[in-house]
N, CA, C and O atoms as a Maestro MAE file, in Angstrom:
{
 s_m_m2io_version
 :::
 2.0.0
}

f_m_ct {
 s_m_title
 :::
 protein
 m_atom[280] {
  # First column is atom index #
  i_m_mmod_type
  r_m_x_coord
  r_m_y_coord
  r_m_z_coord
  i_m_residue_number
  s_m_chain_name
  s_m_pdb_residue_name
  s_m_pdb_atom_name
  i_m_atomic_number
  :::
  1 25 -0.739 7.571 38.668 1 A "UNK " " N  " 7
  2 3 -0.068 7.407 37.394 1 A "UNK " " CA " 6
  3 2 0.748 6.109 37.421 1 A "UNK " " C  " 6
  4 15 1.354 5.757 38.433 1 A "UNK " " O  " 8
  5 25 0.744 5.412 36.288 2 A "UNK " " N  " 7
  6 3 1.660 4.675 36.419 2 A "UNK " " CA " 6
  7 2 2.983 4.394 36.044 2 A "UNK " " C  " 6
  8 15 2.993 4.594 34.829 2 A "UNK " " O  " 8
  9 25 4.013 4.073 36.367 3 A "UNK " " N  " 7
  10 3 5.111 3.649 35.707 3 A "UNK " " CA " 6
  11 2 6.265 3.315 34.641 3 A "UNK " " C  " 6
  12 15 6.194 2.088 34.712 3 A "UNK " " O  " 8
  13 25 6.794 3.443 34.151 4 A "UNK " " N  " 7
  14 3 6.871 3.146 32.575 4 A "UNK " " CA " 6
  15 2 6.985 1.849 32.732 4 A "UNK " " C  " 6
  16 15 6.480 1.139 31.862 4 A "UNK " " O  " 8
  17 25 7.610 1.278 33.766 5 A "UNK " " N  " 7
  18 3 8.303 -0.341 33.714 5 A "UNK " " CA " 6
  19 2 7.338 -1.221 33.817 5 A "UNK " " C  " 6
  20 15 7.461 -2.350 33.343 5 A "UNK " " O  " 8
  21 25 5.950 -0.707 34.624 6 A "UNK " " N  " 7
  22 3 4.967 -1.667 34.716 6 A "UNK " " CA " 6
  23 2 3.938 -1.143 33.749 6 A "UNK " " C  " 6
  24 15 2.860 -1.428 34.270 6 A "UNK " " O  " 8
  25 25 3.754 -0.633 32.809 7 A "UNK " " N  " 7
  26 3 2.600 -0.162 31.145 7 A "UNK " " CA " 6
  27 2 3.349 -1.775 30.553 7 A "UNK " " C  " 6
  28 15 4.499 -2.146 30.316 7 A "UNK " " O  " 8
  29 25 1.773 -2.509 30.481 8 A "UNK " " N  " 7
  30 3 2.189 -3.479 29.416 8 A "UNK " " CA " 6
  31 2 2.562 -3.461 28.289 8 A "UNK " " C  " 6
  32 15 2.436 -2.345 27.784 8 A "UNK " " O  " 8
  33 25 3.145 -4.513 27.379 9 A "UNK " " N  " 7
  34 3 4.169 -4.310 26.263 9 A "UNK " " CA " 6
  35 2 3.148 -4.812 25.410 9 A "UNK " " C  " 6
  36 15 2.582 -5.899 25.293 9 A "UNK " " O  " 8
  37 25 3.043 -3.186 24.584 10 A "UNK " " N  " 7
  38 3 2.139 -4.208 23.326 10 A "UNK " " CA " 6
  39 2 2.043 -5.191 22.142 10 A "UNK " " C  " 6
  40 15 2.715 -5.132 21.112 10 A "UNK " " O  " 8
  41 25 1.239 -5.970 22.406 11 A "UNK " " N  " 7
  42 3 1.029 -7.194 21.354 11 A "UNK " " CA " 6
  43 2 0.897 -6.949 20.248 11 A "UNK " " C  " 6
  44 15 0.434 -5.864 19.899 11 A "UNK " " O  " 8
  45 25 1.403 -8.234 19.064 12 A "UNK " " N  " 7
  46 3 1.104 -7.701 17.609 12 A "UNK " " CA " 6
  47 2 -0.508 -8.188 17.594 12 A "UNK " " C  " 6
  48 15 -0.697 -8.885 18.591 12 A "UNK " " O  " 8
  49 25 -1.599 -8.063 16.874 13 A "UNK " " N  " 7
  50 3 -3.197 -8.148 17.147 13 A "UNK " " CA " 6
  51 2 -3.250 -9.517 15.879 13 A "UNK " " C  " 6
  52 15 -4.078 -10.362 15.540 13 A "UNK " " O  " 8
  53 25 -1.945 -9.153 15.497 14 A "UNK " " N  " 7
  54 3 -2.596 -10.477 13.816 14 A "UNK " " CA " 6
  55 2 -1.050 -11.326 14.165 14 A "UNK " " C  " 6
  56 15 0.009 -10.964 14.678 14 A "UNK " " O  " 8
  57 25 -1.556 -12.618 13.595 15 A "UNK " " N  " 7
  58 3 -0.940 -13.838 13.643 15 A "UNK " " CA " 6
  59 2 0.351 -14.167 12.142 15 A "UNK " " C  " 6
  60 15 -0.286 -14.413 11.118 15 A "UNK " " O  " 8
  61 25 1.143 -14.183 12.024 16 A "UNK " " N  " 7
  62 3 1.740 -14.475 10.926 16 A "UNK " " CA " 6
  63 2 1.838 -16.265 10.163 16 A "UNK " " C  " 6
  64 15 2.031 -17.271 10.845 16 A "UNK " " O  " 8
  65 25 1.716 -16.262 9.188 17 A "UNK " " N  " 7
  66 3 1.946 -17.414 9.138 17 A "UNK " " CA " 6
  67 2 2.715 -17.673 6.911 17 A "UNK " " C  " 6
  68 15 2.952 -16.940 5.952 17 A "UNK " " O  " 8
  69 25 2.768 -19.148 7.243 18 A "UNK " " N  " 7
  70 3 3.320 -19.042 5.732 18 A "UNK " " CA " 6
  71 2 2.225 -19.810 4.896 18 A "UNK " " C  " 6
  72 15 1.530 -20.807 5.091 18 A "UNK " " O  " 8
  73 25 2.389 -18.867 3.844 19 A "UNK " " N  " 7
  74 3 0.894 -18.336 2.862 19 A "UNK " " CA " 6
  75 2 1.191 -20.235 2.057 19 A "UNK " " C  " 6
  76 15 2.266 -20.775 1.795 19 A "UNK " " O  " 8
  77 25 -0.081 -20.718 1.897 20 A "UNK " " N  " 7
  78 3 -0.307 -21.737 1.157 20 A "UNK " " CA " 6
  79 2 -0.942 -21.519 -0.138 20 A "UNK " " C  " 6
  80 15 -2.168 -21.619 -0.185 20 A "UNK " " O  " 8
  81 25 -0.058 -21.134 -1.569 21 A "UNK " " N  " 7
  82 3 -0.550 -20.317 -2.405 21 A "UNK " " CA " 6
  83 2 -1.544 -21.247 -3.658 21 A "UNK " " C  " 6
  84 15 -0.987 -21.801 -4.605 21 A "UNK " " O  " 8
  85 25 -2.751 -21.279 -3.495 22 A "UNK " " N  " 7
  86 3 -3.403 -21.921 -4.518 22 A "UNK " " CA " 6
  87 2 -3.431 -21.325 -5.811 22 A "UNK " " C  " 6
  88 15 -3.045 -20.162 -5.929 22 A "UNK " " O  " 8
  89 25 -3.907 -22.078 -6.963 23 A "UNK " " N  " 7
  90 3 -3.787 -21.075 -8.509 23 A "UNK " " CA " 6
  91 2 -5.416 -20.915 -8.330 23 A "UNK " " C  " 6
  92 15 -6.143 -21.888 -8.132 23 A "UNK " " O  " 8
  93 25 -5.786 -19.864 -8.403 24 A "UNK " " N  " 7
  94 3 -7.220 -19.303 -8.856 24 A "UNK " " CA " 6
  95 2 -7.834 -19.231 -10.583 24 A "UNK " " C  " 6
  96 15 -8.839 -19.780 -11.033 24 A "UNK " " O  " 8
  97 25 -6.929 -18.442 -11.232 25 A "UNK " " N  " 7
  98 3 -6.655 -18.611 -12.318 25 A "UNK " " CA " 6
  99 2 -5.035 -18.218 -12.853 25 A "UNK " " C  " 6
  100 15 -4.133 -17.876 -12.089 25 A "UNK " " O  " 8
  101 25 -4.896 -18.376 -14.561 26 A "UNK " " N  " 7
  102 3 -3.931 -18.257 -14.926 26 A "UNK " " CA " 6
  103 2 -3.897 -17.749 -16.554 26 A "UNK " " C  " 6
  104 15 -4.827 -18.195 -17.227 26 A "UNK " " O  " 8
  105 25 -3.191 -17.104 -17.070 27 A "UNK " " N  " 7
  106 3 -3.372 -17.001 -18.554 27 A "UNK " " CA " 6
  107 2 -1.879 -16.245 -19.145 27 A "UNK " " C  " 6
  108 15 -1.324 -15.325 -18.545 27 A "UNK " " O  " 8
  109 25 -1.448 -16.767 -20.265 28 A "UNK " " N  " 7
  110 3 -0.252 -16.228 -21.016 28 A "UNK " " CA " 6
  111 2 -0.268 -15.090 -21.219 28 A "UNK " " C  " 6
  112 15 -1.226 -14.510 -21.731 28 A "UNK " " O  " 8
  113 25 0.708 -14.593 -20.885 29 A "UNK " " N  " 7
  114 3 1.129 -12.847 -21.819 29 A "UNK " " CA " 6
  115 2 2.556 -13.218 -22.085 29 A "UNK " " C  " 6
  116 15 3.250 -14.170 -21.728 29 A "UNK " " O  " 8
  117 25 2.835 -11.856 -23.042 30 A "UNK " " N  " 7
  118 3 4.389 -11.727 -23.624 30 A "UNK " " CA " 6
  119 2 5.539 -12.204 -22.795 30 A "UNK " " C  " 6
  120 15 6.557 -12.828 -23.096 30 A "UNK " " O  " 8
  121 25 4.975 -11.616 -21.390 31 A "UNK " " N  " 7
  122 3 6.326 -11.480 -20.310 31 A "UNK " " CA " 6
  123 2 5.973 -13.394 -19.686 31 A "UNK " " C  " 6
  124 15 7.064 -13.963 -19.690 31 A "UNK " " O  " 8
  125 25 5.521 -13.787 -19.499 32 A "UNK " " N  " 7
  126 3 5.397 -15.430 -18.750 32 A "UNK " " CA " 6
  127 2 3.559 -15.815 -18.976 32 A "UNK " " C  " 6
  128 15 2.797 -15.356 -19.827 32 A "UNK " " O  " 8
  129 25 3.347 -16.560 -18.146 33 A "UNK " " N  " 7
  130 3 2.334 -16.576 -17.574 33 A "UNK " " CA " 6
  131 2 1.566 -16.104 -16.161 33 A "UNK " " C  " 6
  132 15 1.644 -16.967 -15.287 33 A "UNK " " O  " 8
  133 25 1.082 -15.295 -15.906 34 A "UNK " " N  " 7
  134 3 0.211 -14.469 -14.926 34 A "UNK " " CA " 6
  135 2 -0.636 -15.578 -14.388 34 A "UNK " " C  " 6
  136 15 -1.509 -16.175 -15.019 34 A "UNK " " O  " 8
  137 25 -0.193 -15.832 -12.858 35 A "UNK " " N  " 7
  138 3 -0.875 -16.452 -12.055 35 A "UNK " " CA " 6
  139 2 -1.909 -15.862 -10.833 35 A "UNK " " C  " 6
  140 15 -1.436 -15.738 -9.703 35 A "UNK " " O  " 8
  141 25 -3.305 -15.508 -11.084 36 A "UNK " " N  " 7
  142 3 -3.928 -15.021 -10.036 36 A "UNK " " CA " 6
  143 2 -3.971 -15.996 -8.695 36 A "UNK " " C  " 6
  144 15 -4.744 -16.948 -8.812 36 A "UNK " " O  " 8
  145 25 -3.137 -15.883 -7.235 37 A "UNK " " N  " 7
  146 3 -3.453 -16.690 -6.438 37 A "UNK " " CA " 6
  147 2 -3.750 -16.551 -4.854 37 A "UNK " " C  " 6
  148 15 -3.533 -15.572 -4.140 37 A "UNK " " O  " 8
  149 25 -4.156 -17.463 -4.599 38 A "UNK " " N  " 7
  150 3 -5.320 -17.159 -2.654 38 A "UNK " " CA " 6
  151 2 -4.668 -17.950 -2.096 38 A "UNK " " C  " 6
  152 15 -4.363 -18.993 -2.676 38 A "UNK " " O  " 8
  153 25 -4.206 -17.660 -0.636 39 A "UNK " " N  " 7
  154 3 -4.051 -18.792 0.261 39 A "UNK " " CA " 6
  155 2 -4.707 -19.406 0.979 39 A "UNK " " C  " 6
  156 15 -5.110 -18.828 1.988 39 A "UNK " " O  " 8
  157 25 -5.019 -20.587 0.793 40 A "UNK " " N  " 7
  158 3 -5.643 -21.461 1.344 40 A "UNK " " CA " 6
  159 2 -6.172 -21.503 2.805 40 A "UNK " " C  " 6
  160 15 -7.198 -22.118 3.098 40 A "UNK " " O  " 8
  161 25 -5.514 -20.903 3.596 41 A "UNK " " N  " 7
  162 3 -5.817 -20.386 5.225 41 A "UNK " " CA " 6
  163 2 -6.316 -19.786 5.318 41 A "UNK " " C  " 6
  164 15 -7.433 -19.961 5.803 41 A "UNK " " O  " 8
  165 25 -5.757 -18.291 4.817 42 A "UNK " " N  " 7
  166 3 -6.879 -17.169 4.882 42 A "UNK " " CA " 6
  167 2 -7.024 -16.465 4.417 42 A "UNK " " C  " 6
  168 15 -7.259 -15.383 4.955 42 A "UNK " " O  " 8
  169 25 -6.958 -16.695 2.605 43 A "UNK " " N  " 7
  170 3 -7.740 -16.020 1.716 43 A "UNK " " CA " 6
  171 2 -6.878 -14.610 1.164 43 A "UNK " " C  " 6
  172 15 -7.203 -13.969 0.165 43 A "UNK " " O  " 8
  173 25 -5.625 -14.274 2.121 44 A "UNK " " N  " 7
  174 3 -5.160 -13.407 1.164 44 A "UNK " " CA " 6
  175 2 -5.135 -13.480 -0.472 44 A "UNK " " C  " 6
  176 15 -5.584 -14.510 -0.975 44 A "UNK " " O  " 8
  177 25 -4.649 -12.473 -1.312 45 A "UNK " " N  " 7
  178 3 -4.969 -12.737 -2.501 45 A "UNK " " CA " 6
  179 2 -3.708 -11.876 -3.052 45 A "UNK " " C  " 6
  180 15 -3.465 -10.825 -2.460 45 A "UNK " " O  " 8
  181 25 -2.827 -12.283 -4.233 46 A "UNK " " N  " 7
  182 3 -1.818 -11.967 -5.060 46 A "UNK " " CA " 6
  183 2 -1.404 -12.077 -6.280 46 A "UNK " " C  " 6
  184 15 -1.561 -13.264 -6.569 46 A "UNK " " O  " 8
  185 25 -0.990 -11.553 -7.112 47 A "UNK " " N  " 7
  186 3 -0.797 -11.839 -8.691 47 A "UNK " " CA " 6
  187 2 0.881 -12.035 -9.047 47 A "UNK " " C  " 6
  188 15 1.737 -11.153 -8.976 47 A "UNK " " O  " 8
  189 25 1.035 -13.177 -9.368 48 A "UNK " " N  " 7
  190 3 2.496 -13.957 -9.355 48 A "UNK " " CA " 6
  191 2 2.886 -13.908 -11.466 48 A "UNK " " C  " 6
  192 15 1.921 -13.926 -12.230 48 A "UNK " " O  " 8
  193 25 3.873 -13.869 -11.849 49 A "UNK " " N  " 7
  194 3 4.398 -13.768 -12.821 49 A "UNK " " CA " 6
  195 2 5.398 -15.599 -13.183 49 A "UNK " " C  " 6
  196 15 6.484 -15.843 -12.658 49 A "UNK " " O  " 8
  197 25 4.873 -16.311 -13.873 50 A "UNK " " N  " 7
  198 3 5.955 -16.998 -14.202 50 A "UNK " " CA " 6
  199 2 6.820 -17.207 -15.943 50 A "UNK " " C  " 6
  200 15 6.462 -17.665 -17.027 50 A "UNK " " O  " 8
  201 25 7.932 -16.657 -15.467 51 A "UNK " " N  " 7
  202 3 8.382 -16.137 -17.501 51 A "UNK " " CA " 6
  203 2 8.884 -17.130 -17.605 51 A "UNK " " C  " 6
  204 15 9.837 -16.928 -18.357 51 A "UNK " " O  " 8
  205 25 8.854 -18.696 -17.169 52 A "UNK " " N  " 7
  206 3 9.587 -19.978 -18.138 52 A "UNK " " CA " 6
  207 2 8.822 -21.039 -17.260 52 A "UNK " " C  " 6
  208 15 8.728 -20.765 -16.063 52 A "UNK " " O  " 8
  209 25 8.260 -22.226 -17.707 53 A "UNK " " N  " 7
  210 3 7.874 -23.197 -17.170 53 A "UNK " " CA " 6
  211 2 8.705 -23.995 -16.217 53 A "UNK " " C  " 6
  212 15 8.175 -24.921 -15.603 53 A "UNK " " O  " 8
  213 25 10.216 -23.650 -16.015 54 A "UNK " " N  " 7
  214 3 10.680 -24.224 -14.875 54 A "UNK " " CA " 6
  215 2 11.407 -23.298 -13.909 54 A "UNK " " C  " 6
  216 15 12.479 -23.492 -13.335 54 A "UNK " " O  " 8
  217 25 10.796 -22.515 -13.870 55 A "UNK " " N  " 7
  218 3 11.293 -21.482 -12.624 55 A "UNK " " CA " 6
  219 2 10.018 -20.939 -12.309 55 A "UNK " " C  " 6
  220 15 9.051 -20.506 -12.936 55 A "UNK " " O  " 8
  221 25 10.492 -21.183 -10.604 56 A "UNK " " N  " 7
  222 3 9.123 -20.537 -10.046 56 A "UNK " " CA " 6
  223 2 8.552 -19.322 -10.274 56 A "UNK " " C  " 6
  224 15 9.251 -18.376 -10.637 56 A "UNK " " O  " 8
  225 25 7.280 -19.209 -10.097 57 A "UNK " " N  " 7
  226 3 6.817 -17.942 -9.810 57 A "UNK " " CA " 6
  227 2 7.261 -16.737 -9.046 57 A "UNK " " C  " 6
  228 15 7.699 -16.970 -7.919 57 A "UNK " " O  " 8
  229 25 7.233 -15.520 -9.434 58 A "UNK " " N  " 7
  230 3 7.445 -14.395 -8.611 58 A "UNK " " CA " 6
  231 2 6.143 -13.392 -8.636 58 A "UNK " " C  " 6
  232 15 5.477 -12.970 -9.581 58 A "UNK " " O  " 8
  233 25 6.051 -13.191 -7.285 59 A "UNK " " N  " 7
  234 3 4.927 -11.903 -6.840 59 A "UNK " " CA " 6
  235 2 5.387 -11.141 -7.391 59 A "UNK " " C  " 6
  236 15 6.612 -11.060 -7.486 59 A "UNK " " O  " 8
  237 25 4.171 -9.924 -8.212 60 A "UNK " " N  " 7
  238 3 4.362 -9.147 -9.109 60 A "UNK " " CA " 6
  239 2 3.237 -8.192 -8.346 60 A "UNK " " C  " 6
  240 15 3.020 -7.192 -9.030 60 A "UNK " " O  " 8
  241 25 2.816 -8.207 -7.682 61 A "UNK " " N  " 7
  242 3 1.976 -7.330 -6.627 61 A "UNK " " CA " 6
  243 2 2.008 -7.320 -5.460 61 A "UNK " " C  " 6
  244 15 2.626 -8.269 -4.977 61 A "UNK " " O  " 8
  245 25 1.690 -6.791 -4.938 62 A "UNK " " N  " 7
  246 3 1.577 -7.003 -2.779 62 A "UNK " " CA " 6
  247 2 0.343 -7.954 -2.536 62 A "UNK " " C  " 6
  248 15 -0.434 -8.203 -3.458 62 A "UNK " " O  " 8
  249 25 0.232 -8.318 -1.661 63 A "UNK " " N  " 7
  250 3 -0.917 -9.199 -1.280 63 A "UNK " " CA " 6
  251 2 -2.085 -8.035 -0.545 63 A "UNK " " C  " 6
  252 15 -2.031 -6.973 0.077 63 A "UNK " " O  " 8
  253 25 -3.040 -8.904 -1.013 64 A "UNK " " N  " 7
  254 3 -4.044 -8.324 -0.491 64 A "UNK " " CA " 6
  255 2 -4.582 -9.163 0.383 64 A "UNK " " C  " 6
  256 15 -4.743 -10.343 0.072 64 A "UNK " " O  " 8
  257 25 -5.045 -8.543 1.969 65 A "UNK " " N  " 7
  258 3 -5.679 -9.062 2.696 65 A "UNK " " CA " 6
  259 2 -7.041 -9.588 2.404 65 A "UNK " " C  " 6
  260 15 -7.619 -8.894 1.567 65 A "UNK " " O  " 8
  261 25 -7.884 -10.833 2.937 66 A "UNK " " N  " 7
  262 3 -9.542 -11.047 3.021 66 A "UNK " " CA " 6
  263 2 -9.949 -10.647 4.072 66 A "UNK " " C  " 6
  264 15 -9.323 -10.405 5.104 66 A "UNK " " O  " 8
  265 25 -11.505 -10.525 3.746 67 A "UNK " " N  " 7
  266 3 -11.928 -9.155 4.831 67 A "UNK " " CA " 6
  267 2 -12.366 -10.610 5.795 67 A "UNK " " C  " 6
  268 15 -12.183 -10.519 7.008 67 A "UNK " " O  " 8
  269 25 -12.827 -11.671 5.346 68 A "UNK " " N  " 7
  270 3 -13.105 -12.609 6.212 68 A "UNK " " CA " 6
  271 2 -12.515 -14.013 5.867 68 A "UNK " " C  " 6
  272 15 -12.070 -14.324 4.762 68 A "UNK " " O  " 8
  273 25 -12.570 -14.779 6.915 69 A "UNK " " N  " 7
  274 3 -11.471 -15.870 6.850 69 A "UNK " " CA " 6
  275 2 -12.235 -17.251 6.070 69 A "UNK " " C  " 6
  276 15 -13.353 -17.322 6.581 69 A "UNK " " O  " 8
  277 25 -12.103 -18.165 5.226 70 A "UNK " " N  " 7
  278 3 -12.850 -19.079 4.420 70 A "UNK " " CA " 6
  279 2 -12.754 -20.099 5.156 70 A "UNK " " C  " 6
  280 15 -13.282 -21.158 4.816 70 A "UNK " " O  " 8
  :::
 }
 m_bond[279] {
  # First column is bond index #
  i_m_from
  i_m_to
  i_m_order
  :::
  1 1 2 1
  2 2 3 1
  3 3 4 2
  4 3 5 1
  5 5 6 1
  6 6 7 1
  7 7 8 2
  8 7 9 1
  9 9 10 1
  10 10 11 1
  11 11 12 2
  12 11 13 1
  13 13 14 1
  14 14 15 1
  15 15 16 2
  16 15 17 1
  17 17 18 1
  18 18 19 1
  19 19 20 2
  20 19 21 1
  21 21 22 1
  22 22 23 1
  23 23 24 2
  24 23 25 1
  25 25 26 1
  26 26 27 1
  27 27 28 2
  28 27 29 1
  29 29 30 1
  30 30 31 1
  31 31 32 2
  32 31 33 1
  33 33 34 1
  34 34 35 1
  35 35 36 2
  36 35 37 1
  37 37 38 1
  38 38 39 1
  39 39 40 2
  40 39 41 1
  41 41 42 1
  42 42 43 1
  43 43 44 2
  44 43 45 1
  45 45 46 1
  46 46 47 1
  47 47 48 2
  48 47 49 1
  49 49 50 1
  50 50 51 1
  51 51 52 2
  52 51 53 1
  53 53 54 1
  54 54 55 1
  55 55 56 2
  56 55 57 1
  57 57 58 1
  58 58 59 1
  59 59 60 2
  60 59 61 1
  61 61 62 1
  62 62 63 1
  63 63 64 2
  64 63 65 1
  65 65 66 1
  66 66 67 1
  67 67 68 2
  68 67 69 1
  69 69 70 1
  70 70 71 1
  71 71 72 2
  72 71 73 1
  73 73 74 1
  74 74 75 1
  75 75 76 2
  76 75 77 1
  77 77 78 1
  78 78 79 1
  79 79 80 2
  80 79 81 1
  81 81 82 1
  82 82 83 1
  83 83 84 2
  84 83 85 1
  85 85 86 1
  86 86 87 1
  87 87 88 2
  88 87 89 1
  89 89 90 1
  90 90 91 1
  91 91 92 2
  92 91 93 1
  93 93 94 1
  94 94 95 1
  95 95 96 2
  96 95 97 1
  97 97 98 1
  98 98 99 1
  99 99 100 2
  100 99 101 1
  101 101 102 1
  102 102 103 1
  103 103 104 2
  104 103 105 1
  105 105 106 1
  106 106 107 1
  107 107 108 2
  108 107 109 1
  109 109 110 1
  110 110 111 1
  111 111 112 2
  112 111 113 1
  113 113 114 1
  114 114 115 1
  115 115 116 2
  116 115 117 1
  117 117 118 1
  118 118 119 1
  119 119 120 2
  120 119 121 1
  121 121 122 1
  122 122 123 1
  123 123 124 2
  124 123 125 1
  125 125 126 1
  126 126 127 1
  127 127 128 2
  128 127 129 1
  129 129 130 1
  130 130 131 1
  131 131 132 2
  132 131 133 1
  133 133 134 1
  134 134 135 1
  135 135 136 2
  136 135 137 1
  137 137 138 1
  138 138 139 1
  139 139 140 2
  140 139 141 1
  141 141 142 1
  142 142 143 1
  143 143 144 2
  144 143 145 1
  145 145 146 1
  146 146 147 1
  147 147 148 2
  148 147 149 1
  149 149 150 1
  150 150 151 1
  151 151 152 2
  152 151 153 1
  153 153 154 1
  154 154 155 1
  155 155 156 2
  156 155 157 1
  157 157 158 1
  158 158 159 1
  159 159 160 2
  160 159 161 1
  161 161 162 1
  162 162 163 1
  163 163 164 2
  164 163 165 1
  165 165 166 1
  166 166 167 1
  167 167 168 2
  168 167 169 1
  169 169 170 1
  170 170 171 1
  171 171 172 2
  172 171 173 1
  173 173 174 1
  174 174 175 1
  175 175 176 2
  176 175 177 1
  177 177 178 1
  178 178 179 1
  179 179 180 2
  180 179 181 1
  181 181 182 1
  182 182 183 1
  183 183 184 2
  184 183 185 1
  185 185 186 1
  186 186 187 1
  187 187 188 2
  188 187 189 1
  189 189 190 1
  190 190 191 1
  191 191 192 2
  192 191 193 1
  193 193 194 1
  194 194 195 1
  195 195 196 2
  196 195 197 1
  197 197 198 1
  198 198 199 1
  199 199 200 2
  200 199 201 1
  201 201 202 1
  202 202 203 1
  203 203 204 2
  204 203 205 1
  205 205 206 1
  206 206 207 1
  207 207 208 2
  208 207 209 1
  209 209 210 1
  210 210 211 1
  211 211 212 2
  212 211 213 1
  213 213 214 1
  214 214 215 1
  215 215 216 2
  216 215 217 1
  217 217 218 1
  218 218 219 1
  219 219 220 2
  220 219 221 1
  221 221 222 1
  222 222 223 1
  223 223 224 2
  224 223 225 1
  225 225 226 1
  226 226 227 1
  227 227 228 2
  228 227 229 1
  229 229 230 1
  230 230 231 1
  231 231 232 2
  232 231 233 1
  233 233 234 1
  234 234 235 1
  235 235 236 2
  236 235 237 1
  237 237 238 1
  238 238 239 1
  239 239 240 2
  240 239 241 1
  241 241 242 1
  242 242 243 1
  243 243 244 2
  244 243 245 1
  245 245 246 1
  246 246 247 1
  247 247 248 2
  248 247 249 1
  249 249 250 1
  250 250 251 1
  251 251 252 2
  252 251 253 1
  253 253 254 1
  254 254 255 1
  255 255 256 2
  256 255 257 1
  257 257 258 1
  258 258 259 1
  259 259 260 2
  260 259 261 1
  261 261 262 1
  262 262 263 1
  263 263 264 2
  264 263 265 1
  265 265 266 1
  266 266 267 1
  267 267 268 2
  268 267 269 1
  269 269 270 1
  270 270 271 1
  271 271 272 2
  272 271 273 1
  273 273 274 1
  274 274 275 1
  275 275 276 2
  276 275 277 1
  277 277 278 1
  278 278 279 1
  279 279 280 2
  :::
 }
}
């Protein structure tokens, strides 16, 4: 049996990084404009809200992972 002190410490399996958000598409509603967008690395995918042309966007959904990397 082994040890507790020597059982290796487990690793996280996925890499983090900061999302490079491209516009996919975009179109007006009541509340701002609805930005569908992908990151450029690896394809996650998210739907962003912007309600005035000079304030950024805000995520209005969770991101969705890509099943494969572009």
């Amino acid at each position: 049996m082994t040890a507790l002190h020597t059982r290796p410490i487990p690793r996280p399996t996925t890499t983090t990084h900061e999302h490079a958000w491209l516009v996919e598409s975009r179109h007006p509603t009541s509340e701002g404009t609805v930005l569908y967008v992908r990151c450029a690395d690896c394809g996650t995918r998210r739907v962003d809200l912007q309600t005035h042309p000079q304030t950024p966007p805000a995520a209005v959904s969770a991101t969705i992972g890509a099943s494969v990397r572009r």
